[in-house]
């Protein structure tokens, strides 16, 4: 799949008030904005037309737009985010997607965070997590199966979301943390396993034949350099402090 568009949202000055389990301290708002600008610049350099929304301080986690929608070639599914404080973020995203895809919605009591959903061609991995519940997975599966896609639900593992640990890096290949190295539900995929002390690098982002990696994970970089993939690196330390990273900062389609 080639992406032509992306949606992002600049971090609000109160982004440090968002949800986090990390213990790296508070993010520096100015540094966060600078890292966000670099990120958008990379997406644009990969030929994506990027719509960047203004921040809304009502939603300190609002820059993590990926959680609000799941977009496939056939449909845009507006999620019902799993964290109560994030419900409503999706309202600003829906009109931007409505011009591109038919819209479907996850409804209560279902909840889905886009960070738990990995689209790999016709196959979709759905992570069951503290944010994506069984009912949300059931609704999403119904919507996507009607579009001819196959869905596999699996436990999201130790990360906040499934894509904290597993991401597509082109064709049928996944970059996975050690936790998923033997996972039977992933047996249909080729797996590249990253070192245990670099798990955060599992949140790398494939865009149009390139993989964007978080800066600062040399052992993973070495593994990736062995593969025939062009790598770009960028610093996302301030987003990591809020449990976020490369995938969650945009919706690609
Ligand atoms: C949250 O806890 O919801 C945000 N602080 C981080 C969301 C990161 N999203 C993602 O990985 N898809």
mmCIF file of C-alpha atoms and ligand atoms in Angstrom:
data_model
loop_
_atom_site.group_PDB
_atom_site.id
_atom_site.type_symbol
_atom_site.label_atom_id
_atom_site.label_comp_id
_atom_site.label_asym_id
_atom_site.label_seq_id
_atom_site.Cartn_x
_atom_site.Cartn_y
_atom_site.Cartn_z
ATOM 1 C CA UNK A 1 0.000 0.000 0.000
ATOM 2 C CA UNK A 2 1.277 3.456 -0.868
ATOM 3 C CA UNK A 3 0.268 6.265 1.441
ATOM 4 C CA UNK A 4 -0.530 9.675 -0.012
ATOM 5 C CA UNK A 5 -1.928 11.484 3.022
ATOM 6 C CA UNK A 6 -1.374 11.849 6.743
ATOM 7 C CA UNK A 7 -3.140 13.610 9.584
ATOM 8 C CA UNK A 8 -1.279 14.884 12.650
ATOM 9 C CA UNK A 9 -1.919 17.303 15.481
ATOM 10 C CA UNK A 10 0.645 19.582 17.092
ATOM 11 C CA UNK A 11 1.203 18.819 20.784
ATOM 12 C CA UNK A 12 -0.546 21.171 23.193
ATOM 13 C CA UNK A 13 1.502 23.156 25.725
ATOM 14 C CA UNK A 14 -0.168 20.998 28.422
ATOM 15 C CA UNK A 15 0.835 17.703 26.755
ATOM 16 C CA UNK A 16 2.623 16.807 29.986
ATOM 17 C CA UNK A 17 -0.801 16.533 31.668
ATOM 18 C CA UNK A 18 -1.672 13.537 29.473
ATOM 19 C CA UNK A 19 -1.675 9.895 30.511
ATOM 20 C CA UNK A 20 1.612 8.128 31.024
ATOM 21 C CA UNK A 21 3.170 5.144 32.744
ATOM 22 C CA UNK A 22 6.725 6.184 31.854
ATOM 23 C CA UNK A 23 9.158 7.462 34.433
ATOM 24 C CA UNK A 24 11.342 9.694 32.276
ATOM 25 C CA UNK A 25 10.043 12.967 33.745
ATOM 26 C CA UNK A 26 7.901 15.689 32.205
ATOM 27 C CA UNK A 27 8.252 16.494 28.513
ATOM 28 C CA UNK A 28 9.740 19.849 27.509
ATOM 29 C CA UNK A 29 6.971 21.541 25.454
ATOM 30 C CA UNK A 30 9.357 23.436 23.173
ATOM 31 C CA UNK A 31 11.490 20.377 22.493
ATOM 32 C CA UNK A 32 8.315 18.394 21.867
ATOM 33 C CA UNK A 33 7.182 20.920 19.272
ATOM 34 C CA UNK A 34 10.584 20.832 17.590
ATOM 35 C CA UNK A 35 10.519 17.008 17.474
ATOM 36 C CA UNK A 36 7.012 17.183 16.033
ATOM 37 C CA UNK A 37 8.162 19.611 13.307
ATOM 38 C CA UNK A 38 10.981 17.225 12.395
ATOM 39 C CA UNK A 39 8.528 14.326 12.262
ATOM 40 C CA UNK A 40 6.155 16.199 9.941
ATOM 41 C CA UNK A 41 9.135 17.152 7.780
ATOM 42 C CA UNK A 42 10.046 13.476 7.398
ATOM 43 C CA UNK A 43 6.500 12.511 6.405
ATOM 44 C CA UNK A 44 6.461 15.304 3.831
ATOM 45 C CA UNK A 45 9.835 14.188 2.483
ATOM 46 C CA UNK A 46 8.211 10.790 1.887
ATOM 47 C CA UNK A 47 5.617 12.435 -0.380
ATOM 48 C CA UNK A 48 2.741 12.508 2.079
ATOM 49 C CA UNK A 49 0.384 15.446 2.058
ATOM 50 C CA UNK A 50 0.157 16.135 5.784
ATOM 51 C CA UNK A 51 -2.738 17.960 7.453
ATOM 52 C CA UNK A 52 -1.557 19.257 10.820
ATOM 53 C CA UNK A 53 -4.338 20.207 13.218
ATOM 54 C CA UNK A 54 -3.913 22.878 15.875
ATOM 55 C CA UNK A 55 -3.635 21.645 19.445
ATOM 56 C CA UNK A 56 -6.654 21.635 21.738
ATOM 57 C CA UNK A 57 -5.754 21.931 25.429
ATOM 58 C CA UNK A 58 -8.925 20.027 26.356
ATOM 59 C CA UNK A 59 -7.050 16.979 25.092
ATOM 60 C CA UNK A 60 -3.472 16.832 26.415
ATOM 61 C CA UNK A 61 -3.004 13.480 24.592
ATOM 62 C CA UNK A 62 -4.490 14.852 21.368
ATOM 63 C CA UNK A 63 -1.215 14.759 19.407
ATOM 64 C CA UNK A 64 -1.428 10.946 19.441
ATOM 65 C CA UNK A 65 -3.957 11.034 16.606
ATOM 66 C CA UNK A 66 -3.392 7.454 15.519
ATOM 67 C CA UNK A 67 -5.592 6.228 18.346
ATOM 68 C CA UNK A 68 -8.701 7.955 16.939
ATOM 69 C CA UNK A 69 -9.087 6.102 13.628
ATOM 70 C CA UNK A 70 -8.242 2.957 11.681
ATOM 71 C CA UNK A 71 -7.993 3.580 7.948
ATOM 72 C CA UNK A 72 -7.863 0.871 5.292
ATOM 73 C CA UNK A 73 -8.188 1.281 1.524
ATOM 74 C CA UNK A 74 -11.957 0.699 1.855
ATOM 75 C CA UNK A 75 -13.059 2.391 5.057
ATOM 76 C CA UNK A 76 -12.161 4.798 7.860
ATOM 77 C CA UNK A 77 -13.247 3.483 11.239
ATOM 78 C CA UNK A 78 -13.596 6.204 13.855
ATOM 79 C CA UNK A 79 -12.656 4.656 17.161
ATOM 80 C CA UNK A 80 -14.018 5.035 20.644
ATOM 81 C CA UNK A 81 -10.756 5.543 22.559
ATOM 82 C CA UNK A 82 -10.268 3.321 25.573
ATOM 83 C CA UNK A 83 -9.246 6.100 27.987
ATOM 84 C CA UNK A 84 -12.177 8.259 29.133
ATOM 85 C CA UNK A 85 -9.991 11.398 29.065
ATOM 86 C CA UNK A 86 -9.352 10.864 25.344
ATOM 87 C CA UNK A 87 -12.952 10.427 24.246
ATOM 88 C CA UNK A 88 -13.858 13.328 21.978
ATOM 89 C CA UNK A 89 -10.447 13.594 20.295
ATOM 90 C CA UNK A 90 -11.926 11.731 17.343
ATOM 91 C CA UNK A 91 -14.427 14.527 16.571
ATOM 92 C CA UNK A 92 -11.776 16.702 14.886
ATOM 93 C CA UNK A 93 -10.427 13.762 12.871
ATOM 94 C CA UNK A 94 -13.645 12.406 11.358
ATOM 95 C CA UNK A 95 -14.336 15.332 8.957
ATOM 96 C CA UNK A 96 -10.806 15.066 7.572
ATOM 97 C CA UNK A 97 -11.276 11.384 6.767
ATOM 98 C CA UNK A 98 -14.848 11.698 5.509
ATOM 99 C CA UNK A 99 -13.606 13.258 2.266
ATOM 100 C CA UNK A 100 -11.481 10.183 1.560
ATOM 101 C CA UNK A 101 -13.317 7.093 2.807
ATOM 102 C CA UNK A 102 -16.764 5.890 3.884
ATOM 103 C CA UNK A 103 -16.969 6.269 7.667
ATOM 104 C CA UNK A 104 -17.775 3.519 10.202
ATOM 105 C CA UNK A 105 -17.708 3.868 13.973
ATOM 106 C CA UNK A 106 -16.897 1.860 17.079
ATOM 107 C CA UNK A 107 -19.707 2.364 19.585
ATOM 108 C CA UNK A 108 -20.100 1.778 23.364
ATOM 109 C CA UNK A 109 -19.456 -0.511 25.113
ATOM 110 C CA UNK A 110 -16.760 -1.220 22.542
ATOM 111 C CA UNK A 111 -13.459 0.617 22.764
ATOM 112 C CA UNK A 112 -10.557 0.616 20.330
ATOM 113 C CA UNK A 113 -7.319 2.626 20.217
ATOM 114 C CA UNK A 114 -5.772 2.797 16.759
ATOM 115 C CA UNK A 115 -2.406 2.040 18.362
ATOM 116 C CA UNK A 116 -3.632 -1.523 18.834
ATOM 117 C CA UNK A 117 -4.435 -2.047 15.172
ATOM 118 C CA UNK A 118 -1.818 -3.088 12.642
ATOM 119 C CA UNK A 119 -2.958 -3.349 9.012
ATOM 120 C CA UNK A 120 -0.723 -5.689 7.011
ATOM 121 C CA UNK A 121 -2.228 -5.791 3.531
ATOM 122 C CA UNK A 122 -5.418 -7.848 3.724
ATOM 123 C CA UNK A 123 -4.634 -8.968 7.264
ATOM 124 C CA UNK A 124 -5.312 -6.908 10.354
ATOM 125 C CA UNK A 125 -3.818 -7.604 13.775
ATOM 126 C CA UNK A 126 -5.998 -6.392 16.636
ATOM 127 C CA UNK A 127 -4.290 -6.077 20.020
ATOM 128 C CA UNK A 128 -6.444 -6.633 23.083
ATOM 129 C CA UNK A 129 -5.198 -4.187 25.689
ATOM 130 C CA UNK A 130 -6.303 -1.926 28.504
ATOM 131 C CA UNK A 131 -7.620 0.360 25.714
ATOM 132 C CA UNK A 132 -9.042 -2.066 23.130
ATOM 133 C CA UNK A 133 -11.633 -4.404 24.594
ATOM 134 C CA UNK A 134 -13.184 -7.628 23.258
ATOM 135 C CA UNK A 135 -16.332 -5.826 22.162
ATOM 136 C CA UNK A 136 -14.334 -3.179 20.295
ATOM 137 C CA UNK A 137 -12.342 -5.942 18.588
ATOM 138 C CA UNK A 138 -15.592 -7.707 17.665
ATOM 139 C CA UNK A 139 -17.076 -4.561 16.126
ATOM 140 C CA UNK A 140 -13.887 -3.730 14.233
ATOM 141 C CA UNK A 141 -13.604 -7.300 12.956
ATOM 142 C CA UNK A 142 -17.186 -7.131 11.629
ATOM 143 C CA UNK A 143 -16.539 -3.847 9.809
ATOM 144 C CA UNK A 144 -13.252 -4.980 8.282
ATOM 145 C CA UNK A 145 -14.417 -8.485 7.354
ATOM 146 C CA UNK A 146 -17.252 -6.864 5.378
ATOM 147 C CA UNK A 147 -14.473 -5.147 3.386
ATOM 148 C CA UNK A 148 -12.806 -8.496 2.664
ATOM 149 C CA UNK A 149 -10.078 -8.281 5.316
ATOM 150 C CA UNK A 150 -9.045 -10.996 7.766
ATOM 151 C CA UNK A 151 -8.638 -10.044 11.411
ATOM 152 C CA UNK A 152 -6.485 -11.747 14.035
ATOM 153 C CA UNK A 153 -6.998 -10.736 17.681
ATOM 154 C CA UNK A 154 -4.118 -11.252 20.089
ATOM 155 C CA UNK A 155 -2.982 -9.990 23.483
ATOM 156 C CA UNK A 156 -1.212 -6.644 23.076
ATOM 157 C CA UNK A 157 1.540 -7.658 25.505
ATOM 158 C CA UNK A 158 3.586 -5.498 27.838
ATOM 159 C CA UNK A 159 3.415 -2.230 25.901
ATOM 160 C CA UNK A 160 0.586 0.279 26.117
ATOM 161 C CA UNK A 161 -0.591 -0.779 22.652
ATOM 162 C CA UNK A 162 0.106 -3.632 20.240
ATOM 163 C CA UNK A 163 2.152 -1.270 18.072
ATOM 164 C CA UNK A 164 4.339 -0.405 21.050
ATOM 165 C CA UNK A 165 5.819 -3.854 20.306
ATOM 166 C CA UNK A 166 5.012 -4.918 16.720
ATOM 167 C CA UNK A 167 5.120 -2.988 13.474
ATOM 168 C CA UNK A 168 5.186 -3.790 9.777
ATOM 169 C CA UNK A 169 8.462 -3.031 8.010
ATOM 170 C CA UNK A 170 7.397 -3.882 4.468
ATOM 171 C CA UNK A 171 5.919 -6.879 2.636
ATOM 172 C CA UNK A 172 5.077 -9.642 5.087
ATOM 173 C CA UNK A 173 7.729 -8.659 7.619
ATOM 174 C CA UNK A 174 7.241 -7.538 11.200
ATOM 175 C CA UNK A 175 9.639 -5.848 13.597
ATOM 176 C CA UNK A 176 8.822 -7.394 16.989
ATOM 177 C CA UNK A 177 10.017 -7.244 20.570
ATOM 178 C CA UNK A 178 11.327 -10.434 22.179
ATOM 179 C CA UNK A 179 7.930 -11.013 23.770
ATOM 180 C CA UNK A 180 6.459 -11.753 20.328
ATOM 181 C CA UNK A 181 9.360 -13.736 18.885
ATOM 182 C CA UNK A 182 7.504 -17.050 19.281
ATOM 183 C CA UNK A 183 3.900 -15.820 19.250
ATOM 184 C CA UNK A 184 1.886 -18.486 17.368
ATOM 185 C CA UNK A 185 -0.622 -15.968 16.010
ATOM 186 C CA UNK A 186 2.176 -14.288 14.088
ATOM 187 C CA UNK A 187 3.438 -17.490 12.473
ATOM 188 C CA UNK A 188 2.292 -16.296 9.034
ATOM 189 C CA UNK A 189 4.742 -13.392 9.139
ATOM 190 C CA UNK A 190 8.497 -13.140 8.841
ATOM 191 C CA UNK A 191 9.801 -11.676 12.098
ATOM 192 C CA UNK A 192 12.764 -9.453 12.847
ATOM 193 C CA UNK A 193 13.329 -9.556 16.611
ATOM 194 C CA UNK A 194 14.882 -6.600 18.393
ATOM 195 C CA UNK A 195 17.148 -6.760 21.471
ATOM 196 C CA UNK A 196 15.429 -6.837 24.867
ATOM 197 C CA UNK A 197 17.031 -3.615 26.052
ATOM 198 C CA UNK A 198 15.828 -1.725 22.962
ATOM 199 C CA UNK A 199 12.128 -2.642 23.084
ATOM 200 C CA UNK A 200 11.058 0.953 22.463
ATOM 201 C CA UNK A 201 12.492 0.678 18.930
ATOM 202 C CA UNK A 202 9.662 -1.777 18.195
ATOM 203 C CA UNK A 203 7.654 1.375 17.617
ATOM 204 C CA UNK A 204 9.194 2.064 14.221
ATOM 205 C CA UNK A 205 7.116 3.305 11.311
ATOM 206 C CA UNK A 206 7.052 2.023 7.736
ATOM 207 C CA UNK A 207 6.107 4.671 5.162
ATOM 208 C CA UNK A 208 6.258 4.020 1.441
ATOM 209 C CA UNK A 209 9.251 1.697 1.463
ATOM 210 C CA UNK A 210 11.240 3.461 4.187
ATOM 211 C CA UNK A 211 11.306 2.772 7.916
ATOM 212 C CA UNK A 212 11.444 5.674 10.359
ATOM 213 C CA UNK A 213 13.156 4.636 13.601
ATOM 214 C CA UNK A 214 13.405 6.444 16.923
ATOM 215 C CA UNK A 215 16.936 7.789 17.393
ATOM 216 C CA UNK A 216 19.124 6.159 20.038
ATOM 217 C CA UNK A 217 18.723 2.406 19.444
ATOM 218 C CA UNK A 218 22.030 1.356 17.847
ATOM 219 C CA UNK A 219 21.646 -2.423 18.150
ATOM 220 C CA UNK A 220 18.266 -2.333 16.399
ATOM 221 C CA UNK A 221 19.699 0.037 13.803
ATOM 222 C CA UNK A 222 22.463 -2.460 13.112
ATOM 223 C CA UNK A 223 19.903 -5.226 12.585
ATOM 224 C CA UNK A 224 17.855 -3.000 10.293
ATOM 225 C CA UNK A 225 20.927 -2.012 8.296
ATOM 226 C CA UNK A 226 21.375 -5.684 7.402
ATOM 227 C CA UNK A 227 17.971 -5.637 5.726
ATOM 228 C CA UNK A 228 17.385 -4.093 2.355
ATOM 229 C CA UNK A 229 15.399 -1.127 3.706
ATOM 230 C CA UNK A 230 16.188 2.570 3.768
ATOM 231 C CA UNK A 231 16.169 3.817 7.376
ATOM 232 C CA UNK A 232 15.489 7.314 8.630
ATOM 233 C CA UNK A 233 15.962 8.225 12.294
ATOM 234 C CA UNK A 234 14.383 10.965 14.315
ATOM 235 C CA UNK A 235 14.337 11.918 17.980
ATOM 236 C CA UNK A 236 11.033 11.370 19.825
ATOM 237 C CA UNK A 237 12.289 11.447 23.425
ATOM 238 C CA UNK A 238 9.607 13.939 24.570
ATOM 239 C CA UNK A 239 6.771 11.791 23.206
ATOM 240 C CA UNK A 240 8.276 8.693 24.805
ATOM 241 C CA UNK A 241 7.856 10.424 28.165
ATOM 242 C CA UNK A 242 4.114 10.286 27.469
ATOM 243 C CA UNK A 243 4.109 6.643 26.291
ATOM 244 C CA UNK A 244 3.974 7.766 22.663
ATOM 245 C CA UNK A 245 6.162 7.439 19.631
ATOM 246 C CA UNK A 246 6.408 7.416 15.869
ATOM 247 C CA UNK A 247 3.314 5.478 14.902
ATOM 248 C CA UNK A 248 0.892 7.273 17.200
ATOM 249 C CA UNK A 249 1.755 10.762 15.930
ATOM 250 C CA UNK A 250 -0.052 10.342 12.606
ATOM 251 C CA UNK A 251 -2.772 8.565 10.676
ATOM 252 C CA UNK A 252 -1.413 7.481 7.294
ATOM 253 C CA UNK A 253 -3.648 6.588 4.359
HETATM 254 C C1 LIG B 1 -2.017 7.641 26.121
HETATM 255 O O1 LIG B 1 -1.702 7.070 27.185
HETATM 256 O O2 LIG B 1 -3.094 7.448 25.573
HETATM 257 C C2 LIG B 1 -1.030 8.622 25.516
HETATM 258 N N1 LIG B 1 -0.295 9.268 26.542
HETATM 259 C C3 LIG B 1 -0.081 7.900 24.577
HETATM 260 C C4 LIG B 1 -0.754 7.289 23.408
HETATM 261 C C5 LIG B 1 0.207 6.639 22.478
HETATM 262 N N2 LIG B 1 -0.467 6.128 21.359
HETATM 263 C C6 LIG B 1 -0.025 5.131 20.615
HETATM 264 O O3 LIG B 1 0.994 4.535 20.905
HETATM 265 N N3 LIG B 1 -0.769 4.773 19.573
#
